[in-house]
Amino acid sequence: MNEVEFAYRVRQALNEGTDQLPYRVLLRLEQARRTALARHKVGVERPLWIPALRFSTGWGGLAAVDQTAPAWRWIRRLGLVVPIVTLAVGFVDIYRWHEDQAVAEHANMDLAVLLDDTPIDTYADKGFGVMIRDEQGI
Amino acid sequence: MATREELGEFLASAERRAYKQALFALRDEDNALDVVQDAMLKLAEHYSDRPAQELAPLFTRILQNSIHDFFRRQKVRSTWVTLLSAFSGNQDSEEDPLETLEAAQGTQAAESAADQAERSQIVAIIEEEIANLPARQRQAFLLRYWEDLDVAETAAEMGCSEGSVKTHCSRATHALAQALLARGITL
């Protein structure tokens, strides 16, 4: 008998041996197989990439919503436009508030000068003189 | 890309051979089962996007690496852990003969009870002698003749030359034949 024939008969015996495995072993192999199949990565949904500015539905993210629908496309556009508009309105409001503050300060100063409530040191201040000249167009 | 069903079918067809190979190498049922489970998980997690025909060589390589990893880990274990694992191995081996006989009765109903018992004994002796082979000879023999790899594939798997594979296989065959003959078994 040559090597290949001998090996073939050993192989047959080995295959018979695999048919005689204890139930405990077969059960654990089946469990291992099921665990492995549960981690089969092809069937697993990958986490969806969501930009920070996107509108969030609040019930499990965007994965459950059909994002190809026209209505959803409008919502996505709004998700970008709304923060930009809000930011612009905020800047305008801040600018206006700053202007009002400056006007109020000048009014208080004018009133103090008219009522002679201005401290004498104020007239010696170089900046105050420059401001008065600017206002009078000198 | 292998589907879930293809992967399941492949694992079902390969798991018993994989377990036996791990058992021959590790000589402990629980460790062998752990290694096979580890190999299955690695295949499913990292390589299940490969074509179905690539699963077999990948699984063979993962299994061999897992066995090597187990030996490496075992080397650094402390003595008392090794002692405890040896005790647990003895408890398991006491359960085997009865369970094996039950499985045999279900699968070979056509044979007589005496034939079944004799055949089971022969299979057990062959498995025992394969487990007694030197590790490299056993690996070459099983990969070449049980996993159906050709010489080049076996050499690639073992990280040696094709000539070494032929030598290992030849020595394994002769050693196995002599050992079986000494125990009164001729194939």
mmCIF file of C-alpha atoms in Angstrom:
data_model
loop_
_atom_site.group_PDB
_atom_site.id
_atom_site.type_symbol
_atom_site.label_atom_id
_atom_site.label_comp_id
_atom_site.label_asym_id
_atom_site.label_seq_id
_atom_site.Cartn_x
_atom_site.Cartn_y
_atom_site.Cartn_z
ATOM 1 C CA MET A 1 0.000 0.000 0.000
ATOM 2 C CA ASN A 2 1.454 3.363 -0.950
ATOM 3 C CA GLU A 3 1.327 6.591 1.012
ATOM 4 C CA VAL A 4 -1.722 8.035 -0.725
ATOM 5 C CA GLU A 5 -3.812 4.876 -0.296
ATOM 6 C CA PHE A 6 -2.883 4.637 3.350
ATOM 7 C CA ALA A 7 -3.669 8.318 3.868
ATOM 8 C CA TYR A 8 -7.028 7.834 2.143
ATOM 9 C CA ARG A 9 -7.982 5.059 4.580
ATOM 10 C CA VAL A 10 -6.863 7.153 7.526
ATOM 11 C CA ARG A 11 -8.952 9.967 6.148
ATOM 12 C CA GLN A 12 -12.001 7.690 6.053
ATOM 13 C CA ALA A 13 -11.424 6.784 9.685
ATOM 14 C CA LEU A 14 -11.043 10.437 10.608
ATOM 15 C CA ASN A 15 -14.295 11.277 8.856
ATOM 16 C CA GLU A 16 -16.010 8.484 10.778
ATOM 17 C CA GLY A 17 -14.572 9.969 13.940
ATOM 18 C CA THR A 18 -16.201 13.303 13.190
ATOM 19 C CA ASP A 19 -19.569 11.529 12.893
ATOM 20 C CA GLN A 20 -19.150 10.105 16.385
ATOM 21 C CA LEU A 21 -18.584 13.336 18.238
ATOM 22 C CA PRO A 22 -20.265 13.624 21.627
ATOM 23 C CA TYR A 23 -23.524 15.551 21.778
ATOM 24 C CA ARG A 24 -21.966 18.088 24.117
ATOM 25 C CA VAL A 25 -19.301 18.912 21.519
ATOM 26 C CA LEU A 26 -21.812 19.112 18.675
ATOM 27 C CA LEU A 27 -23.973 21.449 20.736
ATOM 28 C CA ARG A 28 -21.088 23.756 21.490
ATOM 29 C CA LEU A 29 -19.983 23.773 17.864
ATOM 30 C CA GLU A 30 -23.497 24.723 16.825
ATOM 31 C CA GLN A 31 -23.583 27.502 19.399
ATOM 32 C CA ALA A 32 -20.204 28.763 18.192
ATOM 33 C CA ARG A 33 -21.464 28.739 14.616
ATOM 34 C CA ARG A 34 -24.578 30.700 15.538
ATOM 35 C CA THR A 35 -22.525 33.253 17.446
ATOM 36 C CA ALA A 36 -20.213 33.642 14.470
ATOM 37 C CA LEU A 37 -23.130 34.037 12.056
ATOM 38 C CA ALA A 38 -24.631 36.704 14.304
ATOM 39 C CA ARG A 39 -21.448 38.696 13.734
ATOM 40 C CA HIS A 40 -21.542 38.237 9.986
ATOM 41 C CA LYS A 41 -20.697 41.760 8.933
ATOM 42 C CA VAL A 42 -22.410 41.819 5.540
ATOM 43 C CA GLY A 43 -25.895 41.691 7.023
ATOM 44 C CA VAL A 44 -25.191 44.202 9.758
ATOM 45 C CA GLU A 45 -26.334 47.797 9.133
ATOM 46 C CA ARG A 46 -23.480 50.213 9.418
ATOM 47 C CA PRO A 47 -23.979 53.367 11.486
ATOM 48 C CA LEU A 48 -25.180 56.264 9.305
ATOM 49 C CA TRP A 49 -22.964 59.318 8.987
ATOM 50 C CA ILE A 50 -24.958 62.375 10.083
ATOM 51 C CA PRO A 51 -23.600 65.930 9.794
ATOM 52 C CA ALA A 52 -23.837 67.992 12.961
ATOM 53 C CA LEU A 53 -26.157 70.557 11.357
ATOM 54 C CA ARG A 54 -28.702 68.056 10.152
ATOM 55 C CA PHE A 55 -32.168 68.036 11.555
ATOM 56 C CA SER A 56 -32.592 65.251 14.099
ATOM 57 C CA THR A 57 -35.891 63.405 14.369
ATOM 58 C CA GLY A 58 -35.332 62.560 18.015
ATOM 59 C CA TRP A 59 -36.647 58.964 17.786
ATOM 60 C CA GLY A 60 -33.662 56.895 16.771
ATOM 61 C CA GLY A 61 -31.918 59.231 14.366
ATOM 62 C CA LEU A 62 -32.302 59.426 10.614
ATOM 63 C CA ALA A 63 -31.783 55.771 9.799
ATOM 64 C CA ALA A 64 -35.492 54.938 10.006
ATOM 65 C CA VAL A 65 -36.586 57.739 7.644
ATOM 66 C CA ASP A 66 -36.617 57.600 3.850
ATOM 67 C CA GLN A 67 -34.163 60.364 3.075
ATOM 68 C CA THR A 68 -34.739 60.240 -0.652
ATOM 69 C CA ALA A 69 -38.303 61.620 -0.365
ATOM 70 C CA PRO A 70 -38.719 65.195 -1.744
ATOM 71 C CA ALA A 71 -40.135 66.465 1.545
ATOM 72 C CA TRP A 72 -37.092 65.134 3.359
ATOM 73 C CA ARG A 73 -34.789 66.897 0.894
ATOM 74 C CA TRP A 74 -36.476 70.219 1.740
ATOM 75 C CA ILE A 75 -36.061 69.523 5.435
ATOM 76 C CA ARG A 76 -32.385 68.816 4.901
ATOM 77 C CA ARG A 77 -31.952 72.097 3.025
ATOM 78 C CA LEU A 78 -33.792 73.918 5.786
ATOM 79 C CA GLY A 79 -31.455 72.255 8.231
ATOM 80 C CA LEU A 80 -28.594 74.148 6.599
ATOM 81 C CA VAL A 81 -30.412 77.449 5.874
ATOM 82 C CA VAL A 82 -32.087 78.009 9.240
ATOM 83 C CA PRO A 83 -28.894 78.183 11.325
ATOM 84 C CA ILE A 84 -27.271 80.550 8.803
ATOM 85 C CA VAL A 85 -30.294 82.920 8.841
ATOM 86 C CA THR A 86 -30.421 82.765 12.632
ATOM 87 C CA LEU A 87 -26.748 83.649 12.831
ATOM 88 C CA ALA A 88 -27.197 86.652 10.471
ATOM 89 C CA VAL A 89 -30.206 87.974 12.434
ATOM 90 C CA GLY A 90 -28.165 87.595 15.618
ATOM 91 C CA PHE A 91 -25.305 89.683 14.212
ATOM 92 C CA VAL A 92 -27.743 92.452 13.142
ATOM 93 C CA ASP A 93 -29.341 92.512 16.589
ATOM 94 C CA ILE A 94 -25.964 92.730 18.312
ATOM 95 C CA TYR A 95 -24.935 95.616 16.030
ATOM 96 C CA ARG A 96 -28.156 97.516 16.790
ATOM 97 C CA TRP A 97 -27.829 96.948 20.522
ATOM 98 C CA HIS A 98 -24.241 98.221 20.394
ATOM 99 C CA GLU A 99 -25.385 101.376 18.522
ATOM 100 C CA ASP A 100 -28.136 102.061 21.100
ATOM 101 C CA GLN A 101 -25.630 101.679 23.897
ATOM 102 C CA ALA A 102 -23.268 104.234 22.259
ATOM 103 C CA VAL A 103 -26.131 106.733 21.707
ATOM 104 C CA ALA A 104 -27.256 106.388 25.328
ATOM 105 C CA GLU A 105 -23.715 107.028 26.590
ATOM 106 C CA HIS A 106 -23.404 110.185 24.478
ATOM 107 C CA ALA A 107 -26.805 111.428 25.649
ATOM 108 C CA ASN A 108 -25.823 110.967 29.289
ATOM 109 C CA MET A 109 -22.590 112.833 28.677
ATOM 110 C CA ASP A 110 -24.336 115.747 26.899
ATOM 111 C CA LEU A 111 -26.861 116.007 29.702
ATOM 112 C CA ALA A 112 -24.095 116.081 32.313
ATOM 113 C CA VAL A 113 -22.316 118.887 30.429
ATOM 114 C CA LEU A 114 -25.525 120.942 30.097
ATOM 115 C CA LEU A 115 -26.365 120.577 33.778
ATOM 116 C CA ASP A 116 -22.810 121.411 34.789
ATOM 117 C CA ASP A 117 -22.567 118.046 36.543
ATOM 118 C CA THR A 118 -19.381 117.224 34.669
ATOM 119 C CA PRO A 119 -16.325 116.959 36.968
ATOM 120 C CA ILE A 120 -13.695 119.652 36.278
ATOM 121 C CA ASP A 121 -11.107 116.963 35.481
ATOM 122 C CA THR A 122 -13.186 115.939 32.500
ATOM 123 C CA TYR A 123 -12.338 119.173 30.649
ATOM 124 C CA ALA A 124 -8.639 118.472 31.183
ATOM 125 C CA ASP A 125 -8.994 115.040 29.588
ATOM 126 C CA LYS A 126 -7.510 115.021 26.112
ATOM 127 C CA GLY A 127 -9.967 112.494 24.774
ATOM 128 C CA PHE A 128 -12.964 114.532 25.959
ATOM 129 C CA GLY A 129 -11.664 117.629 24.142
ATOM 130 C CA VAL A 130 -11.155 115.673 20.949
ATOM 131 C CA MET A 131 -14.685 114.305 21.169
ATOM 132 C CA ILE A 132 -16.204 117.771 21.666
ATOM 133 C CA ARG A 133 -14.266 119.142 18.696
ATOM 134 C CA ASP A 134 -15.386 116.214 16.535
ATOM 135 C CA GLU A 135 -19.015 116.741 17.440
ATOM 136 C CA GLN A 136 -18.804 120.466 16.719
ATOM 137 C CA GLY A 137 -16.947 119.857 13.438
ATOM 138 C CA ILE A 138 -13.998 122.029 14.440
ATOM 139 C CA MET B 1 -18.999 38.158 -1.231
ATOM 140 C CA ALA B 2 -20.146 35.227 0.903
ATOM 141 C CA THR B 3 -23.726 35.446 2.052
ATOM 142 C CA ARG B 4 -24.817 34.560 5.544
ATOM 143 C CA GLU B 5 -26.193 31.229 4.262
ATOM 144 C CA GLU B 6 -22.952 30.375 2.469
ATOM 145 C CA LEU B 7 -20.951 31.155 5.568
ATOM 146 C CA GLY B 8 -23.310 29.042 7.664
ATOM 147 C CA GLU B 9 -23.037 26.109 5.284
ATOM 148 C CA PHE B 10 -19.280 26.367 5.177
ATOM 149 C CA LEU B 11 -18.931 26.490 8.956
ATOM 150 C CA ALA B 12 -21.307 23.542 9.351
ATOM 151 C CA SER B 13 -19.226 21.506 6.911
ATOM 152 C CA ALA B 14 -15.868 22.459 8.422
ATOM 153 C CA GLU B 15 -16.532 22.696 12.148
ATOM 154 C CA ARG B 16 -16.118 19.010 13.020
ATOM 155 C CA ARG B 17 -12.836 18.612 11.167
ATOM 156 C CA ALA B 18 -11.640 21.853 12.696
ATOM 157 C CA TYR B 19 -12.531 20.629 16.168
ATOM 158 C CA LYS B 20 -10.712 17.338 15.634
ATOM 159 C CA GLN B 21 -7.611 19.108 14.366
ATOM 160 C CA ALA B 22 -7.628 21.415 17.371
ATOM 161 C CA LEU B 23 -8.189 18.424 19.655
ATOM 162 C CA PHE B 24 -5.249 16.524 18.144
ATOM 163 C CA ALA B 25 -3.032 19.525 18.748
ATOM 164 C CA LEU B 26 -4.305 20.688 22.146
ATOM 165 C CA ARG B 27 -5.482 17.369 23.649
ATOM 166 C CA ASP B 28 -8.236 19.094 25.579
ATOM 167 C CA GLU B 29 -11.876 19.236 24.485
ATOM 168 C CA ASP B 30 -12.750 22.598 26.002
ATOM 169 C CA ASN B 31 -9.612 24.298 24.740
ATOM 170 C CA ALA B 32 -10.210 22.809 21.291
ATOM 171 C CA LEU B 33 -13.793 24.096 21.292
ATOM 172 C CA ASP B 34 -12.630 27.538 22.408
ATOM 173 C CA VAL B 35 -10.061 27.675 19.627
ATOM 174 C CA VAL B 36 -12.598 26.606 17.000
ATOM 175 C CA GLN B 37 -15.095 29.193 18.249
ATOM 176 C CA ASP B 38 -12.394 31.847 18.184
ATOM 177 C CA ALA B 39 -11.524 30.926 14.586
ATOM 178 C CA MET B 40 -15.188 31.014 13.560
ATOM 179 C CA LEU B 41 -15.673 34.454 15.087
ATOM 180 C CA LYS B 42 -12.577 35.829 13.386
ATOM 181 C CA LEU B 43 -13.708 34.468 10.042
ATOM 182 C CA ALA B 44 -17.198 35.949 10.416
ATOM 183 C CA GLU B 45 -16.040 39.301 11.737
ATOM 184 C CA HIS B 46 -13.089 40.002 9.463
ATOM 185 C CA TYR B 47 -13.409 37.883 6.328
ATOM 186 C CA SER B 48 -17.100 37.308 5.648
ATOM 187 C CA ASP B 49 -16.985 39.860 2.827
ATOM 188 C CA ARG B 50 -14.672 37.551 0.890
ATOM 189 C CA PRO B 51 -15.976 35.218 -1.853
ATOM 190 C CA ALA B 52 -17.354 31.887 -0.631
ATOM 191 C CA GLN B 53 -14.573 29.873 -2.266
ATOM 192 C CA GLU B 54 -11.954 31.731 -0.223
ATOM 193 C CA LEU B 55 -13.537 30.797 3.088
ATOM 194 C CA ALA B 56 -11.949 27.333 3.315
ATOM 195 C CA PRO B 57 -8.277 28.395 2.995
ATOM 196 C CA LEU B 58 -8.915 31.424 5.189
ATOM 197 C CA PHE B 59 -10.518 29.324 7.895
ATOM 198 C CA THR B 60 -7.693 26.785 7.746
ATOM 199 C CA ARG B 61 -5.137 29.538 8.230
ATOM 200 C CA ILE B 62 -7.114 31.223 11.015
ATOM 201 C CA LEU B 63 -7.503 27.891 12.811
ATOM 202 C CA GLN B 64 -3.789 27.089 12.591
ATOM 203 C CA ASN B 65 -2.936 30.581 13.839
ATOM 204 C CA SER B 66 -5.434 30.238 16.676
ATOM 205 C CA ILE B 67 -3.807 26.953 17.729
ATOM 206 C CA HIS B 68 -0.364 28.589 17.658
ATOM 207 C CA ASP B 69 -1.719 31.551 19.637
ATOM 208 C CA PHE B 70 -3.110 29.174 22.223
ATOM 209 C CA PHE B 71 0.288 27.544 22.698
ATOM 210 C CA ARG B 72 1.934 30.950 22.996
ATOM 211 C CA ARG B 73 -0.570 32.026 25.639
ATOM 212 C CA GLN B 74 -0.152 28.746 27.479
ATOM 213 C CA LYS B 75 3.608 29.270 27.703
ATOM 214 C CA VAL B 76 3.176 32.410 29.766
ATOM 215 C CA ARG B 77 0.557 30.965 32.093
ATOM 216 C CA SER B 78 1.521 30.265 35.661
ATOM 217 C CA THR B 79 1.873 26.724 36.944
ATOM 218 C CA TRP B 80 -1.258 26.629 39.103
ATOM 219 C CA VAL B 81 -3.505 27.630 36.191
ATOM 220 C CA THR B 82 -2.060 24.809 34.118
ATOM 221 C CA LEU B 83 -2.698 22.426 36.989
ATOM 222 C CA LEU B 84 -6.352 23.462 37.266
ATOM 223 C CA SER B 85 -6.936 23.109 33.535
ATOM 224 C CA ALA B 86 -5.452 19.597 33.701
ATOM 225 C CA PHE B 87 -8.004 18.635 36.367
ATOM 226 C CA SER B 88 -10.888 19.949 34.299
ATOM 227 C CA GLY B 89 -9.601 17.981 31.287
ATOM 228 C CA ASN B 90 -9.767 14.701 33.248
ATOM 229 C CA GLN B 91 -13.391 15.309 34.234
ATOM 230 C CA ASP B 92 -14.404 15.797 30.634
ATOM 231 C CA SER B 93 -12.641 12.703 29.380
ATOM 232 C CA GLU B 94 -14.725 10.549 31.743
ATOM 233 C CA GLU B 95 -17.897 11.535 29.891
ATOM 234 C CA ASP B 96 -16.636 10.771 26.415
ATOM 235 C CA PRO B 97 -16.990 6.980 25.957
ATOM 236 C CA LEU B 98 -20.720 6.815 26.720
ATOM 237 C CA GLU B 99 -21.528 9.853 24.597
ATOM 238 C CA THR B 100 -19.448 8.505 21.750
ATOM 239 C CA LEU B 101 -21.234 5.170 21.838
ATOM 240 C CA GLU B 102 -24.621 6.901 21.809
ATOM 241 C CA ALA B 103 -23.657 8.886 18.731
ATOM 242 C CA ALA B 104 -22.350 5.752 17.036
ATOM 243 C CA GLN B 105 -25.590 3.872 17.584
ATOM 244 C CA GLY B 106 -27.563 6.592 15.891
ATOM 245 C CA THR B 107 -25.365 6.905 12.822
ATOM 246 C CA GLN B 108 -24.454 3.320 11.998
ATOM 247 C CA ALA B 109 -27.633 1.400 12.613
ATOM 248 C CA ALA B 110 -26.931 -1.071 9.805
ATOM 249 C CA GLU B 111 -23.875 -2.550 11.536
ATOM 250 C CA SER B 112 -24.082 -4.928 14.432
ATOM 251 C CA ALA B 113 -23.284 -3.648 17.893
ATOM 252 C CA ALA B 114 -20.037 -5.641 17.957
ATOM 253 C CA ASP B 115 -18.934 -4.245 14.586
ATOM 254 C CA GLN B 116 -19.773 -0.742 15.700
ATOM 255 C CA ALA B 117 -17.826 -1.104 18.893
ATOM 256 C CA GLU B 118 -14.837 -2.544 17.048
ATOM 257 C CA ARG B 119 -14.968 0.136 14.387
ATOM 258 C CA SER B 120 -15.229 2.865 17.015
ATOM 259 C CA GLN B 121 -12.231 1.426 18.809
ATOM 260 C CA ILE B 122 -10.196 1.414 15.611
ATOM 261 C CA VAL B 123 -11.160 5.001 14.859
ATOM 262 C CA ALA B 124 -10.253 5.998 18.407
ATOM 263 C CA ILE B 125 -6.863 4.275 18.137
ATOM 264 C CA ILE B 126 -6.144 5.957 14.797
ATOM 265 C CA GLU B 127 -7.045 9.324 16.284
ATOM 266 C CA GLU B 128 -4.896 8.627 19.301
ATOM 267 C CA GLU B 129 -1.893 7.729 17.143
ATOM 268 C CA ILE B 130 -2.405 10.808 14.988
ATOM 269 C CA ALA B 131 -2.408 12.889 18.143
ATOM 270 C CA ASN B 132 0.851 11.219 19.138
ATOM 271 C CA LEU B 133 2.621 12.253 15.929
ATOM 272 C CA PRO B 134 5.107 15.128 16.145
ATOM 273 C CA ALA B 135 3.274 18.423 15.689
ATOM 274 C CA ARG B 136 4.726 19.359 12.298
ATOM 275 C CA GLN B 137 4.231 15.879 10.865
ATOM 276 C CA ARG B 138 0.646 15.803 12.096
ATOM 277 C CA GLN B 139 -0.052 19.270 10.712
ATOM 278 C CA ALA B 140 1.371 18.396 7.306
ATOM 279 C CA PHE B 141 -0.473 15.074 7.162
ATOM 280 C CA LEU B 142 -3.853 16.555 8.130
ATOM 281 C CA LEU B 143 -3.598 19.585 5.878
ATOM 282 C CA ARG B 144 -2.448 17.504 2.947
ATOM 283 C CA TYR B 145 -4.729 14.486 3.244
ATOM 284 C CA TRP B 146 -7.691 15.638 5.314
ATOM 285 C CA GLU B 147 -8.057 19.253 4.274
ATOM 286 C CA ASP B 148 -7.183 18.350 0.670
ATOM 287 C CA LEU B 149 -4.557 21.058 0.274
ATOM 288 C CA ASP B 150 -1.916 20.434 -2.361
ATOM 289 C CA VAL B 151 1.785 20.434 -1.517
ATOM 290 C CA ALA B 152 2.278 24.104 -2.370
ATOM 291 C CA GLU B 153 -0.729 25.206 -0.317
ATOM 292 C CA THR B 154 0.365 23.080 2.623
ATOM 293 C CA ALA B 155 3.864 24.548 2.409
ATOM 294 C CA ALA B 156 2.430 28.075 2.370
ATOM 295 C CA GLU B 157 0.206 27.245 5.327
ATOM 296 C CA MET B 158 3.076 25.796 7.349
ATOM 297 C CA GLY B 159 5.613 28.391 6.313
ATOM 298 C CA CYS B 160 8.116 25.849 5.005
ATOM 299 C CA SER B 161 9.339 24.467 1.687
ATOM 300 C CA GLU B 162 7.417 21.985 -0.434
ATOM 301 C CA GLY B 163 10.208 19.473 0.109
ATOM 302 C CA SER B 164 9.713 19.742 3.856
ATOM 303 C CA VAL B 165 5.994 19.091 3.432
ATOM 304 C CA LYS B 166 6.700 15.915 1.447
ATOM 305 C CA THR B 167 9.189 14.786 4.077
ATOM 306 C CA HIS B 168 6.776 15.496 6.942
ATOM 307 C CA CYS B 169 3.950 13.655 5.173
ATOM 308 C CA SER B 170 6.117 10.663 4.358
ATOM 309 C CA ARG B 171 7.433 10.386 7.900
ATOM 310 C CA ALA B 172 3.957 10.825 9.355
ATOM 311 C CA THR B 173 2.575 8.071 7.140
ATOM 312 C CA HIS B 174 5.326 5.628 8.052
ATOM 313 C CA ALA B 175 5.173 6.448 11.754
ATOM 314 C CA LEU B 176 1.391 6.074 11.748
ATOM 315 C CA ALA B 177 1.491 2.777 9.858
ATOM 316 C CA GLN B 178 4.079 1.337 12.247
ATOM 317 C CA ALA B 179 2.194 2.538 15.331
ATOM 318 C CA LEU B 180 -1.068 1.030 14.088
ATOM 319 C CA LEU B 181 0.653 -2.221 13.134
ATOM 320 C CA ALA B 182 2.134 -2.435 16.608
ATOM 321 C CA ARG B 183 -1.401 -2.233 17.986
ATOM 322 C CA GLY B 184 -2.645 -4.928 15.633
ATOM 323 C CA ILE B 185 -4.394 -2.682 13.123
ATOM 324 C CA THR B 186 -3.817 -2.911 9.387
ATOM 325 C CA LEU B 187 -5.657 -0.533 7.094
#
